[in-house]
């Protein structure tokens, strides 16, 4: 029986200083997949590594062996003491491992519930493992089904349709105000990380013209260059405000950097043209009295966080629907997976039936039916094949059905006994040889050995 195992660490089980010890570089990923490919105790392997999680998925015949080999791989490739990180690791097997991958791929285990970036990262992990030759039939089916499930979640629920971060909530509000953003100018006051993140979201949504204003001109130059924008000296911010449609302010100033009087002057110069101000600084950069002016839409960090909190509640509600989809898709995979477990039995039954058919046909065609023409002999042969297929049709269907039963192992053992099947030297089920044939085969093997 194939065992599916996952060993991982994520943002729920470890802080970043522990997670980064298990993060894989490209070269480490290649070495790790090569390690798994070259060890017979692991049949398949894929490694998912992101800023929030590292997860190693593997299959093999024995869960304990798989676990030991993965720990050995982590020790050799990452150079870490696995005993030290063991308390932060989670290990799942079989149904729980399958459920975990489906949940991760759909973004239901992410730090931001329902985020979609993880789907691309899972697909990337699968592609790299396929390229490295560490993916077989089980992982082909498992990863493809999990991707299908995640896509269903994205299209059949609204789990990712509302912003779940302050920076993205600002962009969503801008879209509601202006409709489209590709013809808008964004002004950034302050060149900190939060400004950069919000600007990146705006840029992804089509904003092409970017102006960065900062007291330190070098930082403004650097941020503007990232988005093909221009930078300006802080003293020229009024001219920039006249041009801008969207303003993101995140300076480190301990006081307001935009007051009502200055913005009133700017609005006169703009002839009342609407402007969207996003104040994500703490302390705030923009005097809230500015909201009294016509055609100014001002949102501060609390406004945006309230939007995010409301959106996250909506996402939790949609997650219930998403989990129902997961259940359906996992069930479909489990049916396929369990059916694979009885495939060797079905194949052995077919081989045994075919062997009997051929033997009996050869005897008959060599004696009683020796006078038949070639065409008639072919007809008889096709007839025997059709009879065998018809006889096996119902048993094969029943075998696939009991594969889903929790006692399927007992059924397989009973059928092996009933049809006189045994496990061969290569682990494959095969018809048991008659004693004289077995002895002959043994003598032949012994002779070859000597």
GROMACS .gro file of C-alpha atoms in nm:
model
  450
    1UNK     CA    1   0.000   0.000   0.000
    2UNK     CA    2   0.125   0.348  -0.088
    3UNK     CA    3   0.175   0.580   0.209
    4UNK     CA    4   0.139   0.957   0.163
    5UNK     CA    5   0.331   1.164   0.417
    6UNK     CA    6   0.383   1.536   0.468
    7UNK     CA    7   0.636   1.692   0.705
    8UNK     CA    8   0.615   2.068   0.740
    9UNK     CA    9   0.655   2.387   0.935
   10UNK     CA   10   0.449   2.706   0.895
   11UNK     CA   11   0.358   3.040   1.047
   12UNK     CA   12   0.130   2.868   1.298
   13UNK     CA   13   0.396   2.635   1.438
   14UNK     CA   14   0.711   2.848   1.434
   15UNK     CA   15   0.843   3.203   1.434
   16UNK     CA   16   1.027   3.331   1.132
   17UNK     CA   17   1.372   3.267   1.284
   18UNK     CA   18   1.290   2.895   1.299
   19UNK     CA   19   1.105   2.885   0.965
   20UNK     CA   20   1.396   3.041   0.781
   21UNK     CA   21   1.621   2.752   0.890
   22UNK     CA   22   1.407   2.520   0.677
   23UNK     CA   23   1.358   2.753   0.378
   24UNK     CA   24   1.507   2.609   0.059
   25UNK     CA   25   1.718   2.794  -0.195
   26UNK     CA   26   1.695   2.676  -0.557
   27UNK     CA   27   2.015   2.472  -0.529
   28UNK     CA   28   1.903   2.316  -0.199
   29UNK     CA   29   1.571   2.227  -0.355
   30UNK     CA   30   1.744   2.048  -0.641
   31UNK     CA   31   1.973   1.859  -0.401
   32UNK     CA   32   1.679   1.759  -0.181
   33UNK     CA   33   1.474   1.627  -0.471
   34UNK     CA   34   1.780   1.438  -0.598
   35UNK     CA   35   1.824   1.286  -0.249
   36UNK     CA   36   1.464   1.162  -0.253
   37UNK     CA   37   1.493   1.034  -0.610
   38UNK     CA   38   1.802   0.829  -0.522
   39UNK     CA   39   1.658   0.669  -0.205
   40UNK     CA   40   1.437   0.368  -0.268
   41UNK     CA   41   1.242   0.430   0.054
   42UNK     CA   42   1.082   0.733  -0.111
   43UNK     CA   43   0.879   0.683  -0.428
   44UNK     CA   44   0.769   1.041  -0.493
   45UNK     CA   45   0.856   1.379  -0.349
   46UNK     CA   46   0.759   1.748  -0.386
   47UNK     CA   47   0.873   2.042  -0.175
   48UNK     CA   48   0.667   2.354  -0.114
   49UNK     CA   49   0.872   2.644   0.019
   50UNK     CA   50   0.731   2.995   0.076
   51UNK     CA   51   0.792   3.274   0.325
   52UNK     CA   52   0.529   3.126   0.557
   53UNK     CA   53   0.580   2.752   0.515
   54UNK     CA   54   0.810   2.470   0.410
   55UNK     CA   55   0.640   2.137   0.343
   56UNK     CA   56   0.787   1.814   0.210
   57UNK     CA   57   0.539   1.575   0.052
   58UNK     CA   58   0.648   1.216  -0.011
   59UNK     CA   59   0.513   0.871  -0.086
   60UNK     CA   60   0.657   0.528  -0.018
   61UNK     CA   61   0.576   0.188   0.122
   62UNK     CA   62   0.642   0.270   0.487
   63UNK     CA   63   0.561   0.588   0.678
   64UNK     CA   64   0.842   0.547   0.931
   65UNK     CA   65   1.102   0.499   0.658
   66UNK     CA   66   0.976   0.804   0.469
   67UNK     CA   67   0.992   1.016   0.783
   68UNK     CA   68   1.345   0.900   0.869
   69UNK     CA   69   1.469   0.971   0.515
   70UNK     CA   70   1.318   1.319   0.508
   71UNK     CA   71   1.482   1.399   0.843
   72UNK     CA   72   1.811   1.271   0.702
   73UNK     CA   73   1.765   1.487   0.393
   74UNK     CA   74   1.696   1.797   0.607
   75UNK     CA   75   2.005   1.725   0.813
   76UNK     CA   76   2.231   1.672   0.510
   77UNK     CA   77   2.102   1.946   0.280
   78UNK     CA   78   2.006   2.214   0.534
   79UNK     CA   79   2.273   2.127   0.790
   80UNK     CA   80   2.029   2.156   1.078
   81UNK     CA   81   1.980   1.957   1.394
   82UNK     CA   82   1.640   1.801   1.325
   83UNK     CA   83   1.585   1.729   1.694
   84UNK     CA   84   1.600   2.104   1.754
   85UNK     CA   85   1.322   2.188   1.506
   86UNK     CA   86   1.118   1.871   1.563
   87UNK     CA   87   0.877   2.037   1.812
   88UNK     CA   88   0.785   2.290   1.542
   89UNK     CA   89   0.717   2.030   1.274
   90UNK     CA   90   0.386   1.868   1.189
   91UNK     CA   91   0.363   1.526   1.031
   92UNK     CA   92   0.048   1.408   0.857
   93UNK     CA   93  -0.017   1.080   0.679
   94UNK     CA   94  -0.273   0.940   0.436
   95UNK     CA   95  -0.616   1.111   0.453
   96UNK     CA   96  -0.487   1.389   0.679
   97UNK     CA   97  -0.193   1.458   0.447
   98UNK     CA   98  -0.427   1.474   0.148
   99UNK     CA   99  -0.667   1.708   0.328
  100UNK     CA  100  -0.376   1.929   0.432
  101UNK     CA  101  -0.252   1.979   0.075
  102UNK     CA  102  -0.602   2.062  -0.050
  103UNK     CA  103  -0.651   2.311   0.234
  104UNK     CA  104  -0.314   2.476   0.172
  105UNK     CA  105  -0.364   2.502  -0.205
  106UNK     CA  106  -0.701   2.673  -0.162
  107UNK     CA  107  -0.552   2.933   0.075
  108UNK     CA  108  -0.757   2.806   0.370
  109UNK     CA  109  -0.441   2.749   0.577
  110UNK     CA  110  -0.278   3.080   0.482
  111UNK     CA  111  -0.199   3.371   0.711
  112UNK     CA  112  -0.448   3.576   0.505
  113UNK     CA  113  -0.748   3.349   0.463
  114UNK     CA  114  -0.832   3.280   0.100
  115UNK     CA  115  -0.520   3.440  -0.053
  116UNK     CA  116  -0.449   3.312  -0.401
  117UNK     CA  117  -0.070   3.341  -0.427
  118UNK     CA  118  -0.028   3.001  -0.263
  119UNK     CA  119  -0.200   2.829  -0.557
  120UNK     CA  120   0.078   2.945  -0.789
  121UNK     CA  121   0.340   2.836  -0.534
  122UNK     CA  122   0.190   2.484  -0.509
  123UNK     CA  123   0.182   2.459  -0.889
  124UNK     CA  124   0.544   2.570  -0.898
  125UNK     CA  125   0.645   2.305  -0.641
  126UNK     CA  126   0.469   2.038  -0.846
  127UNK     CA  127   0.634   2.158  -1.170
  128UNK     CA  128   0.983   2.152  -1.016
  129UNK     CA  129   0.929   1.805  -0.872
  130UNK     CA  130   0.802   1.682  -1.209
  131UNK     CA  131   1.108   1.829  -1.378
  132UNK     CA  132   1.333   1.658  -1.121
  133UNK     CA  133   1.165   1.323  -1.190
  134UNK     CA  134   1.024   1.277  -0.839
  135UNK     CA  135   0.654   1.273  -0.930
  136UNK     CA  136   0.466   0.956  -1.014
  137UNK     CA  137   0.102   0.863  -1.068
  138UNK     CA  138  -0.006   0.936  -0.708
  139UNK     CA  139   0.132   1.290  -0.697
  140UNK     CA  140   0.020   1.365  -1.052
  141UNK     CA  141  -0.335   1.285  -0.941
  142UNK     CA  142  -0.303   1.445  -0.595
  143UNK     CA  143  -0.157   1.779  -0.698
  144UNK     CA  144  -0.378   1.816  -1.006
  145UNK     CA  145  -0.690   1.743  -0.800
  146UNK     CA  146  -0.584   1.993  -0.531
  147UNK     CA  147  -0.531   2.262  -0.799
  148UNK     CA  148  -0.872   2.185  -0.946
  149UNK     CA  149  -1.026   2.218  -0.600
  150UNK     CA  150  -0.852   2.552  -0.537
  151UNK     CA  151  -0.974   2.689  -0.870
  152UNK     CA  152  -1.328   2.585  -0.784
  153UNK     CA  153  -1.298   2.769  -0.452
  154UNK     CA  154  -1.184   3.083  -0.635
  155UNK     CA  155  -1.465   3.072  -0.892
  156UNK     CA  156  -1.752   2.933  -0.683
  157UNK     CA  157  -1.702   3.140  -0.366
  158UNK     CA  158  -1.625   3.505  -0.293
  159UNK     CA  159  -1.348   3.422  -0.049
  160UNK     CA  160  -1.084   3.632  -0.224
  161UNK     CA  161  -1.301   3.911  -0.360
  162UNK     CA  162  -1.259   4.153  -0.070
  163UNK     CA  163  -0.932   4.307   0.042
  164UNK     CA  164  -0.769   4.145   0.343
  165UNK     CA  165  -0.484   4.391   0.395
  166UNK     CA  166  -0.473   4.763   0.469
  167UNK     CA  167  -0.269   4.835   0.157
  168UNK     CA  168  -0.502   4.641  -0.071
  169UNK     CA  169  -0.811   4.786   0.095
  170UNK     CA  170  -0.680   5.131  -0.005
  171UNK     CA  171  -0.657   5.019  -0.366
  172UNK     CA  172  -1.009   4.874  -0.357
  173UNK     CA  173  -1.141   5.207  -0.229
  174UNK     CA  174  -0.958   5.394  -0.505
  175UNK     CA  175  -1.122   5.169  -0.765
  176UNK     CA  176  -1.464   5.241  -0.616
  177UNK     CA  177  -1.401   5.617  -0.638
  178UNK     CA  178  -1.243   5.635  -0.984
  179UNK     CA  179  -1.377   5.323  -1.155
  180UNK     CA  180  -1.053   5.259  -1.343
  181UNK     CA  181  -0.697   5.337  -1.237
  182UNK     CA  182  -0.492   5.307  -1.554
  183UNK     CA  183  -0.542   5.676  -1.634
  184UNK     CA  184  -0.470   5.803  -1.282
  185UNK     CA  185  -0.163   5.961  -1.124
  186UNK     CA  186  -0.043   5.833  -0.786
  187UNK     CA  187   0.159   6.051  -0.549
  188UNK     CA  188   0.356   5.889  -0.268
  189UNK     CA  189   0.448   6.101   0.034
  190UNK     CA  190   0.720   5.917   0.224
  191UNK     CA  191   0.913   5.622   0.087
  192UNK     CA  192   0.860   5.359   0.358
  193UNK     CA  193   0.766   4.992   0.326
  194UNK     CA  194   0.391   5.052   0.364
  195UNK     CA  195   0.396   5.313   0.090
  196UNK     CA  196   0.585   5.077  -0.135
  197UNK     CA  197   0.338   4.794  -0.074
  198UNK     CA  198   0.035   5.014  -0.145
  199UNK     CA  199   0.203   5.156  -0.454
  200UNK     CA  200   0.276   4.806  -0.577
  201UNK     CA  201  -0.094   4.715  -0.553
  202UNK     CA  202  -0.187   5.034  -0.740
  203UNK     CA  203   0.074   4.959  -1.005
  204UNK     CA  204  -0.061   4.604  -1.045
  205UNK     CA  205  -0.407   4.754  -1.096
  206UNK     CA  206  -0.288   4.966  -1.388
  207UNK     CA  207  -0.164   5.296  -1.242
  208UNK     CA  208   0.112   5.407  -1.480
  209UNK     CA  209   0.211   5.756  -1.364
  210UNK     CA  210   0.385   5.762  -1.025
  211UNK     CA  211   0.541   6.054  -0.836
  212UNK     CA  212   0.743   5.994  -0.519
  213UNK     CA  213   0.811   6.277  -0.273
  214UNK     CA  214   1.037   6.227   0.027
  215UNK     CA  215   1.253   6.441   0.249
  216UNK     CA  216   1.548   6.216   0.156
  217UNK     CA  217   1.569   6.251  -0.221
  218UNK     CA  218   1.781   5.934  -0.268
  219UNK     CA  219   1.507   5.713  -0.121
  220UNK     CA  220   1.249   5.884  -0.340
  221UNK     CA  221   1.468   5.819  -0.646
  222UNK     CA  222   1.503   5.453  -0.557
  223UNK     CA  223   1.130   5.389  -0.501
  224UNK     CA  224   1.028   5.585  -0.813
  225UNK     CA  225   1.272   5.382  -1.023
  226UNK     CA  226   1.102   5.056  -0.915
  227UNK     CA  227   0.777   5.166  -1.079
  228UNK     CA  228   0.905   5.372  -1.371
  229UNK     CA  229   0.800   5.691  -1.190
  230UNK     CA  230   0.960   6.025  -1.111
  231UNK     CA  231   1.080   6.172  -0.782
  232UNK     CA  232   1.051   6.523  -0.651
  233UNK     CA  233   1.189   6.727  -0.363
  234UNK     CA  234   0.965   6.756  -0.060
  235UNK     CA  235   0.943   7.132  -0.107
  236UNK     CA  236   0.763   7.079  -0.440
  237UNK     CA  237   0.486   6.863  -0.297
  238UNK     CA  238   0.215   7.128  -0.365
  239UNK     CA  239   0.278   7.110  -0.741
  240UNK     CA  240   0.264   6.731  -0.718
  241UNK     CA  241  -0.065   6.741  -0.525
  242UNK     CA  242  -0.219   6.947  -0.804
  243UNK     CA  243  -0.131   6.672  -1.055
  244UNK     CA  244  -0.222   6.368  -0.845
  245UNK     CA  245  -0.549   6.171  -0.832
  246UNK     CA  246  -0.443   5.935  -0.552
  247UNK     CA  247  -0.214   6.029  -0.262
  248UNK     CA  248  -0.060   5.774  -0.030
  249UNK     CA  249   0.097   5.933   0.276
  250UNK     CA  250   0.319   5.736   0.511
  251UNK     CA  251   0.593   5.960   0.642
  252UNK     CA  252   0.758   5.933   0.981
  253UNK     CA  253   0.666   6.292   1.074
  254UNK     CA  254   0.537   6.347   1.430
  255UNK     CA  255   0.284   6.605   1.306
  256UNK     CA  256   0.049   6.670   1.013
  257UNK     CA  257   0.232   6.721   0.684
  258UNK     CA  258  -0.088   6.825   0.502
  259UNK     CA  259  -0.326   7.071   0.664
  260UNK     CA  260  -0.665   7.210   0.562
  261UNK     CA  261  -0.528   7.545   0.445
  262UNK     CA  262  -0.272   7.389   0.211
  263UNK     CA  263  -0.523   7.142   0.065
  264UNK     CA  264  -0.779   7.420   0.013
  265UNK     CA  265  -0.517   7.599  -0.193
  266UNK     CA  266  -0.444   7.281  -0.387
  267UNK     CA  267  -0.814   7.219  -0.456
  268UNK     CA  268  -0.856   7.571  -0.594
  269UNK     CA  269  -0.565   7.506  -0.831
  270UNK     CA  270  -0.725   7.171  -0.930
  271UNK     CA  271  -1.058   7.351  -0.988
  272UNK     CA  272  -1.234   7.106  -0.762
  273UNK     CA  273  -1.110   6.791  -0.938
  274UNK     CA  274  -1.162   6.494  -0.697
  275UNK     CA  275  -0.863   6.358  -0.507
  276UNK     CA  276  -0.830   6.043  -0.293
  277UNK     CA  277  -0.604   6.071   0.013
  278UNK     CA  278  -0.486   5.759   0.196
  279UNK     CA  279  -0.320   5.831   0.529
  280UNK     CA  280  -0.155   5.512   0.654
  281UNK     CA  281   0.089   5.687   0.888
  282UNK     CA  282   0.082   5.667   1.266
  283UNK     CA  283   0.090   5.942   1.389
  284UNK     CA  284  -0.135   6.062   1.106
  285UNK     CA  285   0.012   6.277   0.828
  286UNK     CA  286  -0.309   6.443   0.711
  287UNK     CA  287  -0.528   6.673   0.917
  288UNK     CA  288  -0.876   6.512   0.934
  289UNK     CA  289  -1.034   6.860   0.897
  290UNK     CA  290  -0.944   6.829   0.529
  291UNK     CA  291  -1.250   6.603   0.499
  292UNK     CA  292  -1.463   6.919   0.523
  293UNK     CA  293  -1.342   7.026   0.176
  294UNK     CA  294  -1.541   6.936  -0.134
  295UNK     CA  295  -1.429   6.646  -0.356
  296UNK     CA  296  -1.169   6.516  -0.112
  297UNK     CA  297  -1.193   6.154  -0.003
  298UNK     CA  298  -0.971   6.100   0.301
  299UNK     CA  299  -0.921   5.760   0.469
  300UNK     CA  300  -0.686   5.694   0.759
  301UNK     CA  301  -0.546   5.366   0.893
  302UNK     CA  302  -0.847   5.301   1.121
  303UNK     CA  303  -1.090   5.346   0.830
  304UNK     CA  304  -0.893   5.094   0.626
  305UNK     CA  305  -0.860   4.846   0.912
  306UNK     CA  306  -1.237   4.861   0.966
  307UNK     CA  307  -1.283   4.773   0.598
  308UNK     CA  308  -1.035   4.486   0.633
  309UNK     CA  309  -1.204   4.351   0.949
  310UNK     CA  310  -1.540   4.350   0.773
  311UNK     CA  311  -1.390   4.179   0.470
  312UNK     CA  312  -1.224   3.911   0.684
  313UNK     CA  313  -1.563   3.825   0.837
  314UNK     CA  314  -1.698   3.784   0.485
  315UNK     CA  315  -1.405   3.558   0.403
  316UNK     CA  316  -1.475   3.338   0.707
  317UNK     CA  317  -1.831   3.301   0.587
  318UNK     CA  318  -1.712   3.204   0.238
  319UNK     CA  319  -1.459   2.959   0.389
  320UNK     CA  320  -1.751   2.741   0.502
  321UNK     CA  321  -1.856   2.702   0.137
  322UNK     CA  322  -1.494   2.647   0.036
  323UNK     CA  323  -1.457   2.358   0.281
  324UNK     CA  324  -1.760   2.186   0.133
  325UNK     CA  325  -1.594   2.205  -0.208
  326UNK     CA  326  -1.277   2.066  -0.054
  327UNK     CA  327  -1.472   1.773   0.086
  328UNK     CA  328  -1.609   1.684  -0.257
  329UNK     CA  329  -1.271   1.707  -0.430
  330UNK     CA  330  -1.088   1.514  -0.157
  331UNK     CA  331  -1.350   1.239  -0.179
  332UNK     CA  332  -1.294   1.216  -0.555
  333UNK     CA  333  -0.920   1.180  -0.508
  334UNK     CA  334  -0.962   0.922  -0.230
  335UNK     CA  335  -1.181   0.707  -0.455
  336UNK     CA  336  -0.912   0.715  -0.724
  337UNK     CA  337  -0.634   0.652  -0.470
  338UNK     CA  338  -0.803   0.357  -0.301
  339UNK     CA  339  -0.887   0.206  -0.638
  340UNK     CA  340  -0.516   0.217  -0.720
  341UNK     CA  341  -0.451  -0.005  -0.418
  342UNK     CA  342  -0.651  -0.290  -0.572
  343UNK     CA  343  -0.509  -0.240  -0.921
  344UNK     CA  344  -0.236  -0.506  -0.864
  345UNK     CA  345  -0.506  -0.753  -0.756
  346UNK     CA  346  -0.714  -0.683  -1.066
  347UNK     CA  347  -0.405  -0.710  -1.286
  348UNK     CA  348  -0.310  -1.043  -1.124
  349UNK     CA  349  -0.662  -1.180  -1.175
  350UNK     CA  350  -0.650  -1.079  -1.542
  351UNK     CA  351  -0.306  -1.238  -1.586
  352UNK     CA  352  -0.425  -1.562  -1.430
  353UNK     CA  353  -0.740  -1.573  -1.645
  354UNK     CA  354  -0.539  -1.493  -1.955
  355UNK     CA  355  -0.287  -1.764  -1.874
  356UNK     CA  356  -0.564  -2.024  -1.839
  357UNK     CA  357  -0.731  -1.904  -2.158
  358UNK     CA  358  -0.409  -1.930  -2.360
  359UNK     CA  359  -0.317  -2.273  -2.220
  360UNK     CA  360  -0.658  -2.424  -2.287
  361UNK     CA  361  -0.677  -2.262  -2.631
  362UNK     CA  362  -0.338  -2.400  -2.733
  363UNK     CA  363  -0.438  -2.749  -2.620
  364UNK     CA  364  -0.768  -2.738  -2.811
  365UNK     CA  365  -0.622  -2.588  -3.127
  366UNK     CA  366  -0.346  -2.845  -3.122
  367UNK     CA  367  -0.582  -3.142  -3.092
  368UNK     CA  368  -0.961  -3.136  -3.142
  369UNK     CA  369  -0.968  -2.810  -3.334
  370UNK     CA  370  -0.650  -2.867  -3.532
  371UNK     CA  371  -0.840  -2.885  -3.864
  372UNK     CA  372  -0.989  -2.535  -3.835
  373UNK     CA  373  -0.883  -2.271  -4.086
  374UNK     CA  374  -0.675  -1.975  -3.967
  375UNK     CA  375  -0.984  -1.754  -3.988
  376UNK     CA  376  -1.184  -2.000  -3.775
  377UNK     CA  377  -0.900  -2.029  -3.524
  378UNK     CA  378  -0.893  -1.650  -3.494
  379UNK     CA  379  -1.267  -1.648  -3.437
  380UNK     CA  380  -1.232  -1.906  -3.158
  381UNK     CA  381  -0.954  -1.705  -2.999
  382UNK     CA  382  -1.163  -1.386  -3.002
  383UNK     CA  383  -1.452  -1.582  -2.855
  384UNK     CA  384  -1.239  -1.704  -2.562
  385UNK     CA  385  -1.117  -1.346  -2.496
  386UNK     CA  386  -1.475  -1.218  -2.492
  387UNK     CA  387  -1.581  -1.494  -2.248
  388UNK     CA  388  -1.294  -1.416  -2.009
  389UNK     CA  389  -1.367  -1.042  -2.020
  390UNK     CA  390  -1.735  -1.105  -1.955
  391UNK     CA  391  -1.661  -1.334  -1.659
  392UNK     CA  392  -1.420  -1.083  -1.502
  393UNK     CA  393  -1.636  -0.773  -1.554
  394UNK     CA  394  -1.852  -0.808  -1.242
  395UNK     CA  395  -1.572  -0.924  -1.006
  396UNK     CA  396  -1.355  -0.628  -1.115
  397UNK     CA  397  -1.637  -0.384  -1.046
  398UNK     CA  398  -1.693  -0.539  -0.703
  399UNK     CA  399  -1.320  -0.524  -0.622
  400UNK     CA  400  -1.317  -0.149  -0.702
  401UNK     CA  401  -1.619  -0.101  -0.477
  402UNK     CA  402  -1.471  -0.280  -0.177
  403UNK     CA  403  -1.149  -0.082  -0.225
  404UNK     CA  404  -1.339   0.207  -0.062
  405UNK     CA  405  -1.425  -0.006   0.241
  406UNK     CA  406  -1.211   0.037   0.553
  407UNK     CA  407  -1.163  -0.342   0.558
  408UNK     CA  408  -1.034  -0.353   0.201
  409UNK     CA  409  -0.707  -0.517   0.315
  410UNK     CA  410  -0.905  -0.818   0.443
  411UNK     CA  411  -1.095  -0.843   0.117
  412UNK     CA  412  -0.772  -0.833  -0.085
  413UNK     CA  413  -0.619  -1.108   0.133
  414UNK     CA  414  -0.933  -1.322   0.098
  415UNK     CA  415  -0.938  -1.287  -0.279
  416UNK     CA  416  -0.570  -1.374  -0.304
  417UNK     CA  417  -0.641  -1.691  -0.109
  418UNK     CA  418  -0.951  -1.766  -0.316
  419UNK     CA  419  -0.777  -1.722  -0.652
  420UNK     CA  420  -0.444  -1.866  -0.536
  421UNK     CA  421  -0.244  -1.547  -0.585
  422UNK     CA  422   0.080  -1.464  -0.408
  423UNK     CA  423   0.331  -1.183  -0.389
  424UNK     CA  424   0.623  -1.234  -0.626
  425UNK     CA  425   0.990  -1.146  -0.571
  426UNK     CA  426   0.934  -0.792  -0.704
  427UNK     CA  427   0.634  -0.733  -0.475
  428UNK     CA  428   0.381  -0.780  -0.756
  429UNK     CA  429   0.084  -1.012  -0.711
  430UNK     CA  430   0.100  -1.312  -0.941
  431UNK     CA  431  -0.074  -1.649  -0.985
  432UNK     CA  432   0.083  -1.912  -0.759
  433UNK     CA  433   0.280  -2.162  -0.968
  434UNK     CA  434   0.191  -2.532  -0.947
  435UNK     CA  435   0.434  -2.714  -0.716
  436UNK     CA  436   0.619  -2.889  -1.000
  437UNK     CA  437   0.663  -2.560  -1.187
  438UNK     CA  438   0.775  -2.389  -0.866
  439UNK     CA  439   1.036  -2.659  -0.806
  440UNK     CA  440   1.153  -2.635  -1.166
  441UNK     CA  441   1.180  -2.258  -1.141
  442UNK     CA  442   1.375  -2.296  -0.816
  443UNK     CA  443   1.618  -2.548  -0.969
  444UNK     CA  444   1.668  -2.325  -1.269
  445UNK     CA  445   1.743  -2.026  -1.048
  446UNK     CA  446   1.982  -2.234  -0.837
  447UNK     CA  447   2.161  -2.359  -1.148
  448UNK     CA  448   2.199  -2.007  -1.277
  449UNK     CA  449   2.341  -1.903  -0.939
  450UNK     CA  450   2.608  -2.177  -0.956
   0.00000   0.00000   0.00000
